[in-house]
PDB file of C-alpha atoms in Angstrom:
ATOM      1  CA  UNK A   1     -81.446  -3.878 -15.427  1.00  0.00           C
ATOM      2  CA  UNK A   2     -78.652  -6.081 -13.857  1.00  0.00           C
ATOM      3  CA  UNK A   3     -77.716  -9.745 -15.037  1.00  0.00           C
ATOM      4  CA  UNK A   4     -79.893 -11.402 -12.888  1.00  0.00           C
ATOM      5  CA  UNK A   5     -83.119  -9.582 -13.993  1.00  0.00           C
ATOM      6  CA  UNK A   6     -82.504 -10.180 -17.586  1.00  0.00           C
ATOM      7  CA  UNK A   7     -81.621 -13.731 -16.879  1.00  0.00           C
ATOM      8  CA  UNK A   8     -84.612 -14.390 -14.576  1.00  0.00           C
ATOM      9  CA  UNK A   9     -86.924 -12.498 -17.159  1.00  0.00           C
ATOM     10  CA  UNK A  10     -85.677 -14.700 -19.788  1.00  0.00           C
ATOM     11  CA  UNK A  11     -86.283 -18.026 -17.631  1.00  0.00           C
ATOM     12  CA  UNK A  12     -89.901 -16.857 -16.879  1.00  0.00           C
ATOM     13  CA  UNK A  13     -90.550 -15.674 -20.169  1.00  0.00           C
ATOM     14  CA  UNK A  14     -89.487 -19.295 -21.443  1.00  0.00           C
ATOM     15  CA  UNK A  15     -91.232 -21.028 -18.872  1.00  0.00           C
ATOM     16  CA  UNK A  16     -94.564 -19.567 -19.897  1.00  0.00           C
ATOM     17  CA  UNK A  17     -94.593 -19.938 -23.320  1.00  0.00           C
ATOM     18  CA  UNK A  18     -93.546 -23.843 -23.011  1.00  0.00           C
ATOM     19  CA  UNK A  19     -96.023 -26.449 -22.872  1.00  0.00           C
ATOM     20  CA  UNK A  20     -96.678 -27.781 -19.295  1.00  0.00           C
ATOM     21  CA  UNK A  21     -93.922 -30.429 -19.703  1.00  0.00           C
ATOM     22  CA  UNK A  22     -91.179 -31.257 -17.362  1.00  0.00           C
ATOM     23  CA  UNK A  23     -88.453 -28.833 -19.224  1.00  0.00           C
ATOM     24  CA  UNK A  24     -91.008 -25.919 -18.504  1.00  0.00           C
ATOM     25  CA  UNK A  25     -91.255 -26.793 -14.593  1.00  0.00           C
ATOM     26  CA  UNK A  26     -87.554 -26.861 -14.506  1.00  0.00           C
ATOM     27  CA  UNK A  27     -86.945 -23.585 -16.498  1.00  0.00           C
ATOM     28  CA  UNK A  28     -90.041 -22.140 -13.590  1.00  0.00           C
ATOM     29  CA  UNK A  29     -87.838 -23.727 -10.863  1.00  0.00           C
ATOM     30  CA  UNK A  30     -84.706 -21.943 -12.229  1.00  0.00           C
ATOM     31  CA  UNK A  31     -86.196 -18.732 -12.552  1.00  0.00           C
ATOM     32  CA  UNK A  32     -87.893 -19.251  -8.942  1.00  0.00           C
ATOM     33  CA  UNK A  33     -84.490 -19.131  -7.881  1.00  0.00           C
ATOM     34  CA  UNK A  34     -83.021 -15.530  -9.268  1.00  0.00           C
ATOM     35  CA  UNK A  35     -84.920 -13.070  -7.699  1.00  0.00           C
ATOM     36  CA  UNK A  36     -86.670 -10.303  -9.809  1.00  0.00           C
ATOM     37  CA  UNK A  37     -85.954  -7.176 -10.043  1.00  0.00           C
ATOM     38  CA  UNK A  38     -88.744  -5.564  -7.918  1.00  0.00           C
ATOM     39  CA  UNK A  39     -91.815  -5.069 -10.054  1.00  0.00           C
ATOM     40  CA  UNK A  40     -91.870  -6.397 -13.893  1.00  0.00           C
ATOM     41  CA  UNK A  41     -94.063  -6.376 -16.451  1.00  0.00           C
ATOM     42  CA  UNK A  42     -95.510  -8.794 -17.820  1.00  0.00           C
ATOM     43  CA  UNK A  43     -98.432 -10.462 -20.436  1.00  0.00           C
ATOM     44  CA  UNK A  44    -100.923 -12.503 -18.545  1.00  0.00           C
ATOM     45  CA  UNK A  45    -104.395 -14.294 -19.439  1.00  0.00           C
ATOM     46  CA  UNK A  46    -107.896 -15.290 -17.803  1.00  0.00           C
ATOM     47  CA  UNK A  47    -109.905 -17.660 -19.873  1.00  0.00           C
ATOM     48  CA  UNK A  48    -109.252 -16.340 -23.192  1.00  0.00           C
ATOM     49  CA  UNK A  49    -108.889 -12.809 -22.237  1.00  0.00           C
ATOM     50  CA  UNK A  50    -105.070 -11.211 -22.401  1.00  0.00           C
ATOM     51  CA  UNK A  51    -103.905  -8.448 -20.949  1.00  0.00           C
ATOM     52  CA  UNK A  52    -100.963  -6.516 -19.528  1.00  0.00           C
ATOM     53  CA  UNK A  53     -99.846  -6.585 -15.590  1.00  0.00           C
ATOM     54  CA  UNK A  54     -97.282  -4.554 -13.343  1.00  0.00           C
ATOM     55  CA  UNK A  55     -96.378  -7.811 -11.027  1.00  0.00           C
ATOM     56  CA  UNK A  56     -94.206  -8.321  -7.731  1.00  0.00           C
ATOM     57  CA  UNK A  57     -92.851 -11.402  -7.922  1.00  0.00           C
ATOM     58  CA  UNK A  58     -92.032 -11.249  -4.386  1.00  0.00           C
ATOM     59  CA  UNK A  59     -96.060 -11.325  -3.841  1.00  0.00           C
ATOM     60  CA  UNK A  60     -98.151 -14.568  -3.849  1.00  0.00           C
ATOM     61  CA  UNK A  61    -100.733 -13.689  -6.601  1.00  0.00           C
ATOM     62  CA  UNK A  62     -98.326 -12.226  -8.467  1.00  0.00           C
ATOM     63  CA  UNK A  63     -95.337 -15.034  -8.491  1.00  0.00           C
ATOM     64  CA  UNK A  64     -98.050 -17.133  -9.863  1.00  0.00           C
ATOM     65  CA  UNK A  65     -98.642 -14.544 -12.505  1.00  0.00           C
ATOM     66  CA  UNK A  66     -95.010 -14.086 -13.570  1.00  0.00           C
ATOM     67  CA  UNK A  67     -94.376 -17.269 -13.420  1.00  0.00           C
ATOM     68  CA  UNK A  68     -97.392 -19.200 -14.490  1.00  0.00           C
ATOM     69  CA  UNK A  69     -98.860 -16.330 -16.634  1.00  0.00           C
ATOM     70  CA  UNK A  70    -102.130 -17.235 -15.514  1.00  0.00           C
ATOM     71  CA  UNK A  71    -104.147 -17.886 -11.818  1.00  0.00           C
ATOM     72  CA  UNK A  72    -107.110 -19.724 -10.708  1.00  0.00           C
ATOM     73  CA  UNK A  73    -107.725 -21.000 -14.502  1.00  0.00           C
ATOM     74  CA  UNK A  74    -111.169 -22.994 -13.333  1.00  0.00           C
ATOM     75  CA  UNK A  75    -112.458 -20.056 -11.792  1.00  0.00           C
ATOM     76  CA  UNK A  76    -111.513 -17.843 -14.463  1.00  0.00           C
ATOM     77  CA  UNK A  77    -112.933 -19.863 -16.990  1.00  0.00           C
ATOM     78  CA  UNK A  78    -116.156 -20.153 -15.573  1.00  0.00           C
ATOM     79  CA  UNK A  79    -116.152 -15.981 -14.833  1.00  0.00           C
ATOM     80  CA  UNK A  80    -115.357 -15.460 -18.574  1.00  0.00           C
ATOM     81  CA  UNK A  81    -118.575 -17.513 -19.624  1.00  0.00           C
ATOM     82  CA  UNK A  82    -120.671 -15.673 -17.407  1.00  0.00           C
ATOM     83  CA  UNK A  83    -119.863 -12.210 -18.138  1.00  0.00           C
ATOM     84  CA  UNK A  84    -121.338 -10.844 -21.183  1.00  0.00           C
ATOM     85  CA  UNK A  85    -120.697  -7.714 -23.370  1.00  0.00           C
ATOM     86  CA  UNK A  86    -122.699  -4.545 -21.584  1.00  0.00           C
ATOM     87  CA  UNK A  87    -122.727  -6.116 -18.151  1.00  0.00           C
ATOM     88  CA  UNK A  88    -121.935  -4.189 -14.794  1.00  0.00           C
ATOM     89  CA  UNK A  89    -118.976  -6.356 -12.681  1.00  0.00           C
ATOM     90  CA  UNK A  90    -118.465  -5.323  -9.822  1.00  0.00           C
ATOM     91  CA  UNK A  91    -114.951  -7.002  -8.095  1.00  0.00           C
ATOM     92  CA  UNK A  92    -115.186  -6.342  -4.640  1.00  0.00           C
ATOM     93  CA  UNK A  93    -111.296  -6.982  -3.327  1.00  0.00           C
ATOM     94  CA  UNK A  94    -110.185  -6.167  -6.729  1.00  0.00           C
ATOM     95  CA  UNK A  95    -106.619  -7.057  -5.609  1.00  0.00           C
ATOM     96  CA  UNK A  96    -104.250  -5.392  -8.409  1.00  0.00           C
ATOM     97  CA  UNK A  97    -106.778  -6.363 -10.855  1.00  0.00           C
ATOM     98  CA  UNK A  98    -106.694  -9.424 -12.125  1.00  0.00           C
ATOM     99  CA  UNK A  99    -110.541  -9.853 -12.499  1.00  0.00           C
ATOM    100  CA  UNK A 100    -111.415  -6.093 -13.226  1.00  0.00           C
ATOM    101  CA  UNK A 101    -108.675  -6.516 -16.597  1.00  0.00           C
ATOM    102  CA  UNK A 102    -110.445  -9.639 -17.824  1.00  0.00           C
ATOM    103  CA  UNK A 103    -113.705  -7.855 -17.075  1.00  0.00           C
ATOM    104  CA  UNK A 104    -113.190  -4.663 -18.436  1.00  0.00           C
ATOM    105  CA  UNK A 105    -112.673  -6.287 -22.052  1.00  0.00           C
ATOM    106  CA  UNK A 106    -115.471  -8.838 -21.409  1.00  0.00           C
ATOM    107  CA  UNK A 107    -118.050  -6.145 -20.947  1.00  0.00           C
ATOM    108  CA  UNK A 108    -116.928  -3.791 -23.476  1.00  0.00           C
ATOM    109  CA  UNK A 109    -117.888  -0.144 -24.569  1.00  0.00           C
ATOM    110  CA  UNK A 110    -121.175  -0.553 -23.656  1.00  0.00           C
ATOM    111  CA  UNK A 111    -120.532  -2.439 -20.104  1.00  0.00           C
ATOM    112  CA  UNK A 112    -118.720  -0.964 -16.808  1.00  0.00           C
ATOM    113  CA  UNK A 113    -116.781  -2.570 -14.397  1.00  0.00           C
ATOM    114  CA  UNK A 114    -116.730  -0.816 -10.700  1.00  0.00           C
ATOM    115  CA  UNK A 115    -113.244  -2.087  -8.713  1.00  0.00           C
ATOM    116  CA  UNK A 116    -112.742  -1.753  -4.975  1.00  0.00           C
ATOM    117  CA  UNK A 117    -109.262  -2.222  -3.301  1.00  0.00           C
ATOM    118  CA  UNK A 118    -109.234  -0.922   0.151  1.00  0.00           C
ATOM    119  CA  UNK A 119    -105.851  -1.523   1.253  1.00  0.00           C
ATOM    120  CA  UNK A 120    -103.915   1.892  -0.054  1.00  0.00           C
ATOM    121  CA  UNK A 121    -100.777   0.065  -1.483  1.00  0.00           C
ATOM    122  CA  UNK A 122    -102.531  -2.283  -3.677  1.00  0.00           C
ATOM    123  CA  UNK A 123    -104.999   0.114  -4.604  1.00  0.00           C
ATOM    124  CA  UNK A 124    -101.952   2.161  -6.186  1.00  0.00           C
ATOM    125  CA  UNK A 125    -101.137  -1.152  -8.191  1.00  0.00           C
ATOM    126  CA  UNK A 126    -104.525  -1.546  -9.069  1.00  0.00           C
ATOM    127  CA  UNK A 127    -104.539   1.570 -10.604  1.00  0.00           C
ATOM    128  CA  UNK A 128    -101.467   1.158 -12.426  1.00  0.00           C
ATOM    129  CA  UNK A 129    -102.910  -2.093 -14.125  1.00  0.00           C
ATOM    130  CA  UNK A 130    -105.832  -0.260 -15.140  1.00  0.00           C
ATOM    131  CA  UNK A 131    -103.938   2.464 -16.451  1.00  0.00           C
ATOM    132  CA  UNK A 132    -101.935  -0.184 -18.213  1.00  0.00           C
ATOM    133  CA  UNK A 133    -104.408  -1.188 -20.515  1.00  0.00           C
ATOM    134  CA  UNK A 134    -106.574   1.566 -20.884  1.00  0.00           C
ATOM    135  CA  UNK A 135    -109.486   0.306 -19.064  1.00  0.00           C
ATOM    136  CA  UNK A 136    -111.452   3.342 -19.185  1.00  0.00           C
ATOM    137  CA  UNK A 137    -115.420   1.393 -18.887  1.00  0.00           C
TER     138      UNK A 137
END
């Protein structure tokens, strides 16, 4: 890992453990600014689920992910109190599965969770996540 990626890992890594106060917006903005070094990672959270993530920083979703540690909190609060253990999800645009992770622990053993990615490239990430954290329901 060169200098940059340990010192932009560090910045990120301090920015999301910080409470949302000025000094953790300017530790986000300083990491913002040295790039990553191509796909980290990282811990990341949806309601009160937590969970493991390969992200690309240089992607949307997943800058807000790295940097944030967290996306669409509403939404994903509201998805966490409606899924119950032994439910069937099914995430439609699973993305690199942000929803399927939070799912897959939501509905347990006894649930299943049935992700769709049709773009090939993302579908490879999406895989990787689930691999990640031995989603196997």
């Amino acid at each position: 890992m060169t200098w940059q990626g340990i010192l932009h890992r560090s910045l990120a890594s301090l920015g999301r453990r910080y409470p949302p106060l000025r000094g953790r917006d300017c530790l986000r903005s300083l990491a913002e600014r040295v790039p990553a070094d191509g796909e980290v990672t990282h811990g990341v959270r949806l309601g009160r689920e937590r969970f493991r993530m390969r992200l690309d920083p240089q992607n949307w979703i997943d800058h807000h992910l790295h940097y944030g540690g967290e996306y669409e909190p509403v939404e994903g609060a509201v998805f966490c109190s409606l899924v119950r253990p032994g439910h069937v999800v099914v995430d439609v645009g699973a993305n690199i599965g942000y929803y399927t992770l939070a799912a897959s622990r939501l509905v347990g053993q006894r649930g299943r969770v049935l992700a769709f990615e049709p773009t090939p490239t993302t579908f490879r990430r999406l895989r990787e996540n689930v691999e990640l954290n031995a989603a196997r329901n």
